[in-house]
CSV table of C-alpha atoms in Angstrom, one decimal:
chain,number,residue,atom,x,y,z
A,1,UNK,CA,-10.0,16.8,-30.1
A,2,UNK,CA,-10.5,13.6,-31.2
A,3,UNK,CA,-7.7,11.7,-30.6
A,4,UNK,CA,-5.9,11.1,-27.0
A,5,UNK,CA,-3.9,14.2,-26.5
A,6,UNK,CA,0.0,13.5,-25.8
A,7,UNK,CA,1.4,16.2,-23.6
A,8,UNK,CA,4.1,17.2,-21.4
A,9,UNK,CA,3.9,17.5,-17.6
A,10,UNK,CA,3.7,21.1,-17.1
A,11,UNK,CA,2.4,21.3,-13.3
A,12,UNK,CA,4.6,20.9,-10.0
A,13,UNK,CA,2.8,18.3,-8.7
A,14,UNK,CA,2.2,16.3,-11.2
A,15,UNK,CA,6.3,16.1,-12.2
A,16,UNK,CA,6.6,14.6,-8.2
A,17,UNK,CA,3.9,12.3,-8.9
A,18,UNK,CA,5.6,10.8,-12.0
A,19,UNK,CA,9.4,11.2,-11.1
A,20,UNK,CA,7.5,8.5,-7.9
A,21,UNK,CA,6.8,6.1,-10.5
A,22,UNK,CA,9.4,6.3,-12.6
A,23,UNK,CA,11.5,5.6,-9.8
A,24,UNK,CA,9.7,2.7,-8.8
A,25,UNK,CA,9.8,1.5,-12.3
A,26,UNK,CA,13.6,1.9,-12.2
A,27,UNK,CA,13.7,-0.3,-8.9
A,28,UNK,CA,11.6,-2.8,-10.5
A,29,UNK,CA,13.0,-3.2,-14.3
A,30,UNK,CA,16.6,-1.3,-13.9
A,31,UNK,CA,15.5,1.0,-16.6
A,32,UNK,CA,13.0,4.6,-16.9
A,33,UNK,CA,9.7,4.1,-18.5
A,34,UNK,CA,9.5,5.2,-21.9
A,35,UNK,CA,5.9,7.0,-21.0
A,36,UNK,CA,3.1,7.3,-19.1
A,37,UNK,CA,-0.5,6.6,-20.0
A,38,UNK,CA,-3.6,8.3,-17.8
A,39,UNK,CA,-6.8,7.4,-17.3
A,40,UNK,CA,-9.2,8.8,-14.6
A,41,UNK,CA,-11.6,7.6,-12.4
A,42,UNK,CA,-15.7,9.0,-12.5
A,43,UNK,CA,-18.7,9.6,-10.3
A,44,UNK,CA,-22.0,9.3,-11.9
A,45,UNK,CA,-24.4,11.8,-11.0
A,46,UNK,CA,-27.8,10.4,-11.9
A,47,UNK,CA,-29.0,7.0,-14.2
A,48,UNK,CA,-26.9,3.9,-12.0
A,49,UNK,CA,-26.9,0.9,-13.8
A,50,UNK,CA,-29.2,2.3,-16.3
A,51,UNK,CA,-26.4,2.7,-19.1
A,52,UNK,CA,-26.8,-1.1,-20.3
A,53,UNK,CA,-30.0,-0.7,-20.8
A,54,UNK,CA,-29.9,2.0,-23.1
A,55,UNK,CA,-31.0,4.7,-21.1
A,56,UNK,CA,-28.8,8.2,-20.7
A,57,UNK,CA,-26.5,9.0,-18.1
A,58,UNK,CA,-24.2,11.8,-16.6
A,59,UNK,CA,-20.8,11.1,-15.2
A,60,UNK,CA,-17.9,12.9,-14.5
A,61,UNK,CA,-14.2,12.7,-14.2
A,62,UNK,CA,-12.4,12.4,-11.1
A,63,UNK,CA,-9.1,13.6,-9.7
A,64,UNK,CA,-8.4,10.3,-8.9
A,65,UNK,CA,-6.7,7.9,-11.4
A,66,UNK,CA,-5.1,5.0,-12.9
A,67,UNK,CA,-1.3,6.1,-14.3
A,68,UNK,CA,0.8,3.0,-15.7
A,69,UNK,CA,4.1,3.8,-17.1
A,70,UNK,CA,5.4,1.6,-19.7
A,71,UNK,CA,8.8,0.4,-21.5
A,72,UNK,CA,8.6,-2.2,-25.0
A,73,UNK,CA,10.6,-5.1,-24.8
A,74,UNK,CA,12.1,-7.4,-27.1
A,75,UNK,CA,11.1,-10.5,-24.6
A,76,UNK,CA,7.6,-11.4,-26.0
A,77,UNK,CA,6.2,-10.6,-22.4
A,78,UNK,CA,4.0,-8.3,-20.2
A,79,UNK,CA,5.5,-7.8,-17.0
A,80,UNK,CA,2.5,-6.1,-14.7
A,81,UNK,CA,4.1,-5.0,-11.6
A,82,UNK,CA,1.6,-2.7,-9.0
A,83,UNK,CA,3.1,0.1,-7.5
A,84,UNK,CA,1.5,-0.9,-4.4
A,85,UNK,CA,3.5,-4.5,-4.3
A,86,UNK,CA,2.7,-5.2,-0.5
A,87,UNK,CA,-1.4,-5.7,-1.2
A,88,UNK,CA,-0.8,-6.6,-5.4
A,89,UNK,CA,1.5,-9.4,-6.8
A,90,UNK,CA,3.2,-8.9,-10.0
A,91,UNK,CA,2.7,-10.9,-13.0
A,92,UNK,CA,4.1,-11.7,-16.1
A,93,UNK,CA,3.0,-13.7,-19.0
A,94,UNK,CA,3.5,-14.2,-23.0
A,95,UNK,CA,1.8,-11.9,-25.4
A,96,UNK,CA,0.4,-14.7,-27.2
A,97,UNK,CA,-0.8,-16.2,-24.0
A,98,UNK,CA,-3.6,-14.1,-22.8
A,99,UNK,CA,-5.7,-16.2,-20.3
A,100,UNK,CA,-8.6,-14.1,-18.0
A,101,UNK,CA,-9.8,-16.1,-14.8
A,102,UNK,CA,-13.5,-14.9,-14.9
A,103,UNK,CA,-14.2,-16.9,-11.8
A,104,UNK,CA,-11.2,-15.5,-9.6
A,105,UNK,CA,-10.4,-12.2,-11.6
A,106,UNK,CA,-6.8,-10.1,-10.1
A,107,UNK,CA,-5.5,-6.5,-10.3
A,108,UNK,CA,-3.9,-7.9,-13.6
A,109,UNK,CA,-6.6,-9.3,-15.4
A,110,UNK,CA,-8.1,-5.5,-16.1
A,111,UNK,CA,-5.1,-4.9,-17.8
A,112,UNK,CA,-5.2,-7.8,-19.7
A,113,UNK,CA,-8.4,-7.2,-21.5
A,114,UNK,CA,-7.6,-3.6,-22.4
A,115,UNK,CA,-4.4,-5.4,-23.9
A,116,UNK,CA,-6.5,-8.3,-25.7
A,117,UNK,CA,-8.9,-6.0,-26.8
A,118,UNK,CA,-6.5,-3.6,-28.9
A,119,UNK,CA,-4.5,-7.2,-29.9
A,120,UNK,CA,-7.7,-8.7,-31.6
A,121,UNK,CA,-8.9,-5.5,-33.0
A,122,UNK,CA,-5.9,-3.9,-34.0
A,123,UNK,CA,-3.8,-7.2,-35.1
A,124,UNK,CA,-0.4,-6.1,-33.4
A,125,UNK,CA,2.7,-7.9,-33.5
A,126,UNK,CA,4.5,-9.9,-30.4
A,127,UNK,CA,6.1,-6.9,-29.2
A,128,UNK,CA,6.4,-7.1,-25.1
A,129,UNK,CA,5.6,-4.1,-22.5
A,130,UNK,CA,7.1,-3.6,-19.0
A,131,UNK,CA,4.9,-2.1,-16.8
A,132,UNK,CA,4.2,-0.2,-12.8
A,133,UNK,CA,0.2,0.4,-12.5
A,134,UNK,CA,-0.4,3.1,-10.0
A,135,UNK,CA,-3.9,4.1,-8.8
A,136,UNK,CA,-5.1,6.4,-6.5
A,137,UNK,CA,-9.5,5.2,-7.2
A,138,UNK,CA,-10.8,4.0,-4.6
A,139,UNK,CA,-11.2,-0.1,-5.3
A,140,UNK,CA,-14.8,-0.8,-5.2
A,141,UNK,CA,-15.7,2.4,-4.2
A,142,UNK,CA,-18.3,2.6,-7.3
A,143,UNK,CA,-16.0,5.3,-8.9
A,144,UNK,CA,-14.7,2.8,-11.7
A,145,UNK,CA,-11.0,1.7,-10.9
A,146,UNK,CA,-11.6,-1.5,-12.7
A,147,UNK,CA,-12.2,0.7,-16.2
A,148,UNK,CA,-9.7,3.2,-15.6
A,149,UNK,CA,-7.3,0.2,-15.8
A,150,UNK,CA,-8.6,-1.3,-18.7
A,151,UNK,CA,-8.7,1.8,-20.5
A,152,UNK,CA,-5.3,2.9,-19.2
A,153,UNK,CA,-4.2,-0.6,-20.7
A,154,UNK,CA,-5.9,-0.1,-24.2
A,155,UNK,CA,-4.5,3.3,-24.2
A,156,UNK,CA,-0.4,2.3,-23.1
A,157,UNK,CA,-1.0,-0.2,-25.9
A,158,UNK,CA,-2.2,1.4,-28.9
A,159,UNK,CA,0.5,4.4,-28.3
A,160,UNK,CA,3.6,1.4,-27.7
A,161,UNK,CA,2.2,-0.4,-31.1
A,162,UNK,CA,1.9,3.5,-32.5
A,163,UNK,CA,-1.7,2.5,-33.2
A,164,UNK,CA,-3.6,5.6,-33.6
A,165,UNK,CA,-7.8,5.2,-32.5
A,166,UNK,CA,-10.0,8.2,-31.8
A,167,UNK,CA,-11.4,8.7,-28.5
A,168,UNK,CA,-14.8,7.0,-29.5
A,169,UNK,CA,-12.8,3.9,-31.2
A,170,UNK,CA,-11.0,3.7,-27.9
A,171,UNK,CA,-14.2,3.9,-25.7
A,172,UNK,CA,-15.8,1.4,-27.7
A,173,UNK,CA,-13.1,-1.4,-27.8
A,174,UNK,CA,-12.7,-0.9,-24.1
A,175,UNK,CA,-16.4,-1.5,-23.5
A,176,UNK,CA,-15.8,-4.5,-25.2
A,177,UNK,CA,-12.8,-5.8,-23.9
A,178,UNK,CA,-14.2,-5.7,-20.3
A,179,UNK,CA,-16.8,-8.4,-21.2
A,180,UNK,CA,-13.4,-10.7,-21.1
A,181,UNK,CA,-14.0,-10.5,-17.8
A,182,UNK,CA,-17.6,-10.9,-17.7
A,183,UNK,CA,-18.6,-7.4,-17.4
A,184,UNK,CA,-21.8,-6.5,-19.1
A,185,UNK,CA,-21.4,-2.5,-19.0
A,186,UNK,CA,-23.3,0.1,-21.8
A,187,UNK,CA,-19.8,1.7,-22.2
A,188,UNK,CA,-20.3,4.7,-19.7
A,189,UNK,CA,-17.2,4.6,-18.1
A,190,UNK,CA,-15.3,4.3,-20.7
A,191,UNK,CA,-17.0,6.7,-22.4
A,192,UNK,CA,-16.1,9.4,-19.7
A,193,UNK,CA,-12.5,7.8,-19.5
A,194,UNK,CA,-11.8,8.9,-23.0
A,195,UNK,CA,-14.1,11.7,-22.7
A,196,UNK,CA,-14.0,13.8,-20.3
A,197,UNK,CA,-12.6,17.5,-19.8
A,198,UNK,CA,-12.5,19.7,-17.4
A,199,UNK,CA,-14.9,21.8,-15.9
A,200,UNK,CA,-17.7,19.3,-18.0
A,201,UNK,CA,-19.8,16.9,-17.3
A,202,UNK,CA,-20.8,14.0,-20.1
A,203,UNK,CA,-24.8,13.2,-21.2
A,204,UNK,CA,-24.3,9.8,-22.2
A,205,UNK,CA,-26.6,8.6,-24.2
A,206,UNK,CA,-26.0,4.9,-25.0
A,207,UNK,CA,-27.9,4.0,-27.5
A,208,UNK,CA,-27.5,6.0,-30.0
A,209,UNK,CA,-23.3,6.4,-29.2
A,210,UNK,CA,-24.1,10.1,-28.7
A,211,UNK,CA,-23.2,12.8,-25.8
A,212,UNK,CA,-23.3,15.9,-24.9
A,213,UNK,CA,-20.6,18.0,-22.9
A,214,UNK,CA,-22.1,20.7,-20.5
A,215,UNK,CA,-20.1,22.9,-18.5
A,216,UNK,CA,-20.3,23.3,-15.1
A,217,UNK,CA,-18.3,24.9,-12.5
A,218,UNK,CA,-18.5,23.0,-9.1
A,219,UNK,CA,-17.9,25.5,-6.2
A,220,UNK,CA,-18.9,22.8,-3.4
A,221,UNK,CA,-21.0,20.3,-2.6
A,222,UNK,CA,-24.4,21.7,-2.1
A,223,UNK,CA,-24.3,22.9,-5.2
A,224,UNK,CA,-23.5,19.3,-7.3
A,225,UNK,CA,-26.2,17.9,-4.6
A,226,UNK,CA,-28.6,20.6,-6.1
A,227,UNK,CA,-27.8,19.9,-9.5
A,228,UNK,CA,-28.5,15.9,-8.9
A,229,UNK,CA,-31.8,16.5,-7.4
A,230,UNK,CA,-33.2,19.0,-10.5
A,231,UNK,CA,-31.9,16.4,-12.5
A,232,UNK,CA,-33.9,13.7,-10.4
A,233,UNK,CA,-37.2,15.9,-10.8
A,234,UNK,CA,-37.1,16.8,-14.0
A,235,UNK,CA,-35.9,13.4,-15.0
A,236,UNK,CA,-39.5,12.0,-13.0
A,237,UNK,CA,-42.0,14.5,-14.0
A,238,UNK,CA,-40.9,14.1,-17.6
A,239,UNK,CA,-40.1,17.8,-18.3
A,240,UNK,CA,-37.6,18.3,-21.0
């Protein structure tokens, strides 16, 4: 498939997980959110901080993830609220007033340059968002949080402003966008954001914009530490 899939909640706990935020959305802006947008989190099983450079990699989705739900407004405004209000303030701004502190970057700002990136790209209109960021990655836990939320912003926005980008359009603006905030990335985690499916991993191959899916069922952990130290070997003796 190349475009984002939208689909319905069909498992038991996901429907408690979302009836939570929507809730809190509720409490927050007196009204349900409209929908959700999804984005997961990723390991990376071999090639760190090689993607940049050019050089292939091979992540993998996570359980863990970013969700934000999302309601348009007529108000010209992005309200970012964090489910998690205790440890992240909320923040509202204009539309047409997208400003990213590189120097002393918040939650917020991730969202903001999935947001610009889509705005510039895509020229949308003034139209506003409401919206409750969950996430359940691990902040800097080297699992990609930062990403997720950009690419869970690009994503609410392009389906709000029925914008309609393929997966690789998506992963590519993303990429982009994070160098807002002065990330240099090679687009891997975005890449697997967009990407990823289950029971795969992704050969990331950055130059060329190509990968490869390869499927792989993980019964526990010796076996994925196995698999990364093959891939270590055959990666250092050269053999194809």
């Amino acid at each position: 498939m190349d475009y984002p899939p939208v689909t319905p909640m069909t498992d038991a706990e996901q429907k408690i997980t979302y009836s939570e935020i929507a809730k809190q959305f509720e409490t927050c802006y007196g009204v349900m959110p409209s929908f959700f947008a999804r984005v997961p989190g990723r390991v990376n099983l071999i090639g760190e901080h090689i993607d940049y450079c050019g050089f292939a990699v091979l992540p993998m989705a996570i359980e863990q993830d970013i969700i934000v739900a999302v309601k348009v407004n007529d108000k010209k405004l992005l309200n970012l609220v964090n489910f998690d209000s205790k440890k992240y303030k909320k923040f509202s701004t204009s539309t047409g007033d997208i400003k990213i502190d590189i120097n002393l970057p918040q939650w917020y700002h991730y969202f903001l340059c999935g947001y610009k990136g889509i705005s510039e790209k895509c020229k949308i209109d003034d139209t506003g968002m409401d919206v409750l960021v969950k996430g359940t990655v691990p902040p800097s836990a080297g699992l990609s949080s930062s990403s997720a939320l950009v690419c869970a912003s690009a994503l609410a926005t392009t389906f709000a402003h029925r914008i309609s980008l393929t997966k690789w359009e998506l992963a590519s603006i993303c990429a982009e966008s994070e160098r807002y905030i002065g990330t240099q990335g090679g687009g891997m985690d975005q890449a697997i954001g967009f990407l990823a499916e289950s029971g795969t991993i992704l050969l990331y191959l950055t130059r060329s914009l190509s990968e490869k899916k390869t499927n792989i069922i993980f019964t526990d952990i010796f076996r994925v530490g196995v698999l990364v130290y093959l891939i270590r070997n055959i990666t250092a003796t050269g053999i194809p």
